[in-house]
Structures are given as C-alpha cells and as structure tokens.
mmCIF file of C-alpha atoms in Angstrom:
data_model
loop_
_atom_site.group_PDB
_atom_site.id
_atom_site.type_symbol
_atom_site.label_atom_id
_atom_site.label_comp_id
_atom_site.label_asym_id
_atom_site.label_seq_id
_atom_site.Cartn_x
_atom_site.Cartn_y
_atom_site.Cartn_z
ATOM 1 C CA MET A 1 121.512 113.040 116.982
ATOM 2 C CA PHE A 2 120.260 116.417 115.718
ATOM 3 C CA HIS A 3 118.274 114.811 112.909
ATOM 4 C CA ARG A 4 116.795 112.265 115.322
ATOM 5 C CA ILE A 5 115.599 115.044 117.630
ATOM 6 C CA ILE A 6 114.083 116.898 114.689
ATOM 7 C CA ARG A 7 112.223 113.776 113.570
ATOM 8 C CA LEU A 8 110.757 113.238 117.021
ATOM 9 C CA ALA A 9 109.727 116.878 117.268
ATOM 10 C CA ILE A 10 107.822 116.958 113.998
ATOM 11 C CA LEU A 11 106.121 113.555 114.046
ATOM 12 C CA PRO A 12 102.888 114.988 115.554
ATOM 13 C CA LEU A 13 102.690 117.425 112.655
ATOM 14 C CA LEU A 14 102.656 114.523 110.207
ATOM 15 C CA ALA A 15 99.808 112.653 111.858
ATOM 16 C CA ALA A 16 97.340 114.023 109.313
ATOM 17 C CA CYS A 17 99.142 112.453 106.360
ATOM 18 C CA ALA A 18 97.159 110.044 104.257
ATOM 19 C CA THR A 19 96.300 106.535 105.361
ATOM 20 C CA ASN A 20 93.726 104.061 104.115
ATOM 21 C CA ASP A 21 92.093 103.722 107.538
ATOM 22 C CA ASP A 22 88.724 104.818 106.142
ATOM 23 C CA LEU A 23 88.663 101.659 104.018
ATOM 24 C CA LYS A 24 87.932 99.677 107.182
ATOM 25 C CA ALA A 25 84.433 101.184 107.167
ATOM 26 C CA PRO A 26 81.751 100.120 104.659
ATOM 27 C CA PRO A 27 82.183 101.881 101.296
ATOM 28 C CA VAL A 28 80.120 104.954 100.535
ATOM 29 C CA ASP A 29 77.122 104.399 98.260
ATOM 30 C CA LEU A 30 78.029 104.366 94.573
ATOM 31 C CA GLY A 31 74.873 102.705 93.323
ATOM 32 C CA ASP A 32 75.493 99.926 90.793
ATOM 33 C CA PHE A 33 79.270 100.482 90.600
ATOM 34 C CA VAL A 34 81.735 97.649 90.209
ATOM 35 C CA LEU A 35 85.294 98.303 89.054
ATOM 36 C CA GLY A 36 86.302 97.111 85.601
ATOM 37 C CA HIS A 37 89.477 98.360 83.941
ATOM 38 C CA ASN A 38 91.810 100.293 86.238
ATOM 39 C CA VAL A 39 94.516 101.986 84.191
ATOM 40 C CA ALA A 40 97.016 104.675 85.160
ATOM 41 C CA VAL A 41 99.232 106.305 82.529
ATOM 42 C CA ALA A 42 102.296 108.375 83.439
ATOM 43 C CA ASP A 43 104.305 108.430 80.221
ATOM 44 C CA LYS A 44 104.079 112.221 79.999
ATOM 45 C CA VAL A 45 104.474 113.007 83.696
ATOM 46 C CA GLN A 46 106.454 116.144 84.546
ATOM 47 C CA LYS A 47 108.653 116.455 87.620
ATOM 48 C CA VAL A 48 108.580 119.767 89.458
ATOM 49 C CA PRO A 49 112.043 121.177 90.289
ATOM 50 C CA ILE A 50 113.418 120.303 93.740
ATOM 51 C CA SER A 51 111.940 116.826 93.860
ATOM 52 C CA ARG A 52 112.997 113.277 94.423
ATOM 53 C CA GLU A 53 112.923 111.057 91.350
ATOM 54 C CA ALA A 54 110.123 108.618 90.537
ATOM 55 C CA THR A 55 109.643 106.700 87.313
ATOM 56 C CA PRO A 56 106.432 106.623 85.255
ATOM 57 C CA ALA A 57 106.111 102.902 86.006
ATOM 58 C CA GLU A 58 106.300 103.584 89.746
ATOM 59 C CA TRP A 59 103.564 106.205 89.523
ATOM 60 C CA GLU A 60 101.365 103.937 87.441
ATOM 61 C CA ALA A 61 101.736 101.127 89.966
ATOM 62 C CA ALA A 62 101.051 103.426 92.939
ATOM 63 C CA MET A 63 97.905 104.915 91.408
ATOM 64 C CA GLU A 64 96.513 101.601 90.186
ATOM 65 C CA LYS A 65 96.966 100.095 93.645
ATOM 66 C CA ALA A 66 95.258 103.048 95.348
ATOM 67 C CA ILE A 67 92.334 102.909 92.902
ATOM 68 C CA ALA A 68 92.022 99.128 93.303
ATOM 69 C CA ASP A 69 92.105 99.372 97.103
ATOM 70 C CA ARG A 70 89.363 102.007 97.186
ATOM 71 C CA PHE A 71 87.079 100.990 94.329
ATOM 72 C CA GLY A 72 87.675 97.241 94.272
ATOM 73 C CA ARG A 73 85.437 96.942 97.346
ATOM 74 C CA TYR A 74 82.258 97.667 95.389
ATOM 75 C CA GLU A 75 80.034 94.787 94.294
ATOM 76 C CA GLY A 76 77.476 96.421 92.017
ATOM 77 C CA ASN A 77 76.102 94.943 88.809
ATOM 78 C CA ARG A 78 77.365 97.464 86.270
ATOM 79 C CA ILE A 79 81.007 97.743 85.236
ATOM 80 C CA TYR A 80 82.773 101.101 85.200
ATOM 81 C CA ASN A 81 86.312 101.681 83.965
ATOM 82 C CA ILE A 82 88.626 104.250 85.544
ATOM 83 C CA GLY A 83 91.522 105.908 83.741
ATOM 84 C CA ILE A 84 94.068 108.091 85.521
ATOM 85 C CA SER A 85 96.707 110.276 83.891
ATOM 86 C CA VAL A 86 99.581 111.202 86.191
ATOM 87 C CA ASP A 87 100.409 114.698 84.977
ATOM 88 C CA ALA A 88 102.983 116.141 87.378
ATOM 89 C CA TYR A 89 104.557 115.578 90.770
ATOM 90 C CA ALA A 90 106.952 116.854 93.393
ATOM 91 C CA LEU A 91 108.312 114.616 96.143
ATOM 92 C CA ALA A 92 109.777 116.674 98.971
ATOM 93 C CA PRO A 93 113.518 115.961 99.291
ATOM 94 C CA PRO A 94 115.242 115.357 102.626
ATOM 95 C CA GLY A 95 116.651 118.352 104.435
ATOM 96 C CA ILE A 96 116.314 120.533 107.510
ATOM 97 C CA PRO A 97 112.604 121.235 108.077
ATOM 98 C CA VAL A 98 111.854 124.941 107.907
ATOM 99 C CA VAL A 99 108.785 127.014 107.264
ATOM 100 C CA ALA A 100 107.858 126.844 103.581
ATOM 101 C CA ALA A 101 109.971 123.725 103.064
ATOM 102 C CA PRO A 102 109.214 121.931 99.774
ATOM 103 C CA LYS A 103 106.003 119.919 99.941
ATOM 104 C CA SER A 104 104.960 116.821 98.064
ATOM 105 C CA VAL A 105 102.224 117.281 95.471
ATOM 106 C CA LEU A 106 100.640 115.222 92.711
ATOM 107 C CA VAL A 107 98.535 116.353 89.745
ATOM 108 C CA ILE A 108 96.283 113.769 88.117
ATOM 109 C CA THR A 109 93.465 113.749 85.570
ATOM 110 C CA ALA A 110 90.643 111.227 85.936
ATOM 111 C CA ASN A 111 88.071 109.809 83.534
ATOM 112 C CA VAL A 112 85.359 107.181 83.998
ATOM 113 C CA TRP A 113 83.589 105.005 81.431
ATOM 114 C CA ASP A 114 80.365 103.008 81.423
ATOM 115 C CA ASP A 115 81.695 99.686 80.158
ATOM 116 C CA ALA A 116 78.424 98.316 78.757
ATOM 117 C CA LYS A 117 77.694 101.467 76.760
ATOM 118 C CA GLY A 118 81.320 102.049 75.825
ATOM 119 C CA GLU A 119 80.821 105.701 76.743
ATOM 120 C CA LYS A 120 82.842 108.130 78.822
ATOM 121 C CA LEU A 121 80.626 109.618 81.523
ATOM 122 C CA ASN A 122 82.508 112.889 82.033
ATOM 123 C CA ALA A 123 82.664 115.259 79.069
ATOM 124 C CA GLU A 124 86.227 116.293 79.900
ATOM 125 C CA GLY A 125 88.937 114.890 82.135
ATOM 126 C CA LYS A 126 88.739 116.030 85.749
ATOM 127 C CA GLN A 127 92.047 117.333 87.085
ATOM 128 C CA PHE A 128 93.015 117.195 90.757
ATOM 129 C CA THR A 129 95.925 118.697 92.681
ATOM 130 C CA ILE A 130 96.735 116.351 95.543
ATOM 131 C CA PHE A 131 98.736 116.922 98.731
ATOM 132 C CA GLU A 132 99.942 114.418 101.319
ATOM 133 C CA ASN A 133 97.401 115.583 103.862
ATOM 134 C CA LEU A 134 93.794 116.400 103.156
ATOM 135 C CA ASP A 135 93.964 120.192 103.319
ATOM 136 C CA GLY A 136 97.388 120.733 101.760
ATOM 137 C CA GLU A 137 98.514 122.738 104.772
ATOM 138 C CA ASN A 138 101.589 120.809 105.879
ATOM 139 C CA VAL A 139 103.765 123.091 107.972
ATOM 140 C CA ILE A 140 106.859 121.321 106.713
ATOM 141 C CA GLY A 141 107.878 118.990 103.949
ATOM 142 C CA THR A 142 108.015 115.258 104.628
ATOM 143 C CA GLY A 143 111.384 114.662 103.009
ATOM 144 C CA LEU A 144 113.082 114.220 106.370
ATOM 145 C CA THR A 145 110.630 111.678 107.773
ATOM 146 C CA LYS A 146 109.379 109.718 104.759
ATOM 147 C CA THR A 147 110.918 107.739 101.947
ATOM 148 C CA ARG A 148 109.873 108.652 98.435
ATOM 149 C CA GLU A 149 107.856 105.419 98.276
ATOM 150 C CA GLN A 150 105.906 106.483 101.365
ATOM 151 C CA GLN A 151 105.308 109.917 99.878
ATOM 152 C CA MET A 152 104.052 108.376 96.638
ATOM 153 C CA GLU A 153 101.748 106.039 98.543
ATOM 154 C CA SER A 154 100.233 108.931 100.527
ATOM 155 C CA LEU A 155 99.686 110.996 97.394
ATOM 156 C CA ALA A 156 98.151 108.067 95.518
ATOM 157 C CA ILE A 157 95.804 107.283 98.425
ATOM 158 C CA ASN A 158 94.588 110.871 98.513
ATOM 159 C CA GLY A 159 94.299 110.889 94.728
ATOM 160 C CA ALA A 160 91.967 107.887 94.831
ATOM 161 C CA ARG A 161 90.024 109.522 97.655
ATOM 162 C CA ALA A 162 89.589 112.687 95.545
ATOM 163 C CA VAL A 163 88.257 110.602 92.645
ATOM 164 C CA GLU A 164 85.760 108.942 94.989
ATOM 165 C CA LYS A 165 84.569 112.351 96.197
ATOM 166 C CA TRP A 166 84.118 113.434 92.574
ATOM 167 C CA PHE A 167 82.031 110.340 91.881
ATOM 168 C CA LEU A 168 79.837 111.155 94.880
ATOM 169 C CA GLU A 169 79.196 114.578 93.354
ATOM 170 C CA ASN A 170 77.826 112.836 90.245
ATOM 171 C CA PRO A 171 75.600 110.030 91.594
ATOM 172 C CA GLU A 172 73.515 109.905 88.409
ATOM 173 C CA TRP A 173 76.470 108.220 86.694
ATOM 174 C CA PHE A 174 75.928 105.188 88.905
ATOM 175 C CA GLY A 175 72.153 104.801 88.811
ATOM 176 C CA LEU A 176 71.448 107.066 91.791
ATOM 177 C CA PRO A 177 69.370 110.277 91.922
ATOM 178 C CA SER A 178 71.315 113.286 90.705
ATOM 179 C CA ALA A 179 72.725 115.751 93.210
ATOM 180 C CA ARG A 180 70.187 118.312 92.018
ATOM 181 C CA SER A 181 67.115 116.090 92.321
ATOM 182 C CA ALA A 182 68.231 114.785 95.709
ATOM 183 C CA SER A 183 68.676 118.248 97.206
ATOM 184 C CA GLY A 184 66.335 120.329 95.065
ATOM 185 C CA LYS A 185 69.240 122.661 94.384
ATOM 186 C CA GLU A 186 71.627 123.184 91.509
ATOM 187 C CA PRO A 187 74.832 121.207 92.197
ATOM 188 C CA ALA A 188 77.969 123.232 92.806
ATOM 189 C CA LYS A 189 80.094 123.756 89.717
ATOM 190 C CA THR A 190 83.434 122.031 89.640
ATOM 191 C CA ASP A 191 86.747 123.490 88.576
ATOM 192 C CA PRO A 192 87.575 123.569 84.846
ATOM 193 C CA ALA A 193 88.778 120.155 83.793
ATOM 194 C CA ALA A 194 91.939 119.185 81.993
ATOM 195 C CA PRO A 195 92.028 117.339 78.640
ATOM 196 C CA ALA A 196 90.815 113.760 78.756
ATOM 197 C CA VAL A 197 93.205 110.893 79.264
ATOM 198 C CA GLY A 198 91.729 108.733 76.527
ATOM 199 C CA ALA A 199 90.445 105.170 76.537
ATOM 200 C CA PRO A 200 91.437 103.088 79.566
ATOM 201 C CA ALA A 201 94.065 100.896 77.932
ATOM 202 C CA LYS A 202 97.817 101.273 78.058
ATOM 203 C CA ASP A 203 98.193 100.431 74.409
ATOM 204 C CA ALA A 204 95.958 103.353 73.506
ATOM 205 C CA LYS A 205 97.727 106.251 75.213
#
C-alpha cells in the first residue's frame, strides 16, 4: 500500500519524461535527407554503479529503433548513414524515492555519413549526455515507476532527439544554407566531441 501511494504521488513529476509525441507533427526540415544505414554499437558500453542491467544488444536495438522512428520519416533524395556508439549508461534502480535519488542517464556518440560520397560529415564524433526528461532535472529517479525497458526507451528517444537537434545546427550537411549564412552570425560552438564511432557497419567496429 505504501509503495502504491508513493507511485500515485510522484506520477505528476514524471509527466515530462520522454515520449515520441512530437513525431505526430511533420518532421523538421533536413533538406535532402533520407535515412540509409542506421547502426548502433554498444560492445564497449560501460555501466555506471548503482544501475539496473542492460545488455549491449538491448541498447543497440533501443537506439536503432529510436533513430528509425525519428529519421525514417524523411523522404529526401540523398542518402545519409547514421552511426551511434552507446558509451555508458545508468538505469535508476527501484527504491524509495528521495531527493537526489539515482537518475537514469545515457551517453552516446553520433556520426553521420554522406552515402554517395562515402564521407563522414562531422570531423569528430559528437558526444551527448542524455537524461529521461529534456532538462535532466528529475526530482527523483524513475526506478520505482518504470521498468528498465521503459527507461531505456525514454533515453533512446531523447538520444535520437538530441541527434536531430545537432543536425539542425549543421544544415549545410543536408543541402541547406549554413547556420552562419542564414543568420549572418557565427554559429555557436558545440562541446568538444568524443572519438568517432567508425564506419556504420557492425562488422567494422
């Protein structure tokens, strides 16, 4: 009974967790983009202490689905390949929710290739730290209210959303005016990137 009361009390706090509701709207403009290879690699993933378990295969499946759901909607005329490395994760375990309870987090590195040219468009892999909600400010962990599969799905959805935002910051990759020429200003610098994942094929990790 106590745990049921706790769940009911904290459900409003979890309303901001990731969903794919934005996919019901038309996709944002990515120029000539159409998704080619969609490969996630998690063979070197590291689990943060105090976390539920998840296998590399589960992470690869979750990320590939999230990428396919978000980027498979585009119908451009130029193929782009996306590679994702799942670097690290923590899935909040069940327990009594308290302030500073463990939170779920995912670290990924993304790369994108122009298929026709056989060239990687980003000089170095772009690393993202992903939380279950958009601002990372969960008051509590979700271990009490979500299964690990639900946590992984939320993290993967937000990971794909972060990759999309990164693409929008680099429109010239997709045949659109650059951010600088469109605004007349120098584009904001991004955070230092992590090492590249490599070519988007699982047999070439």
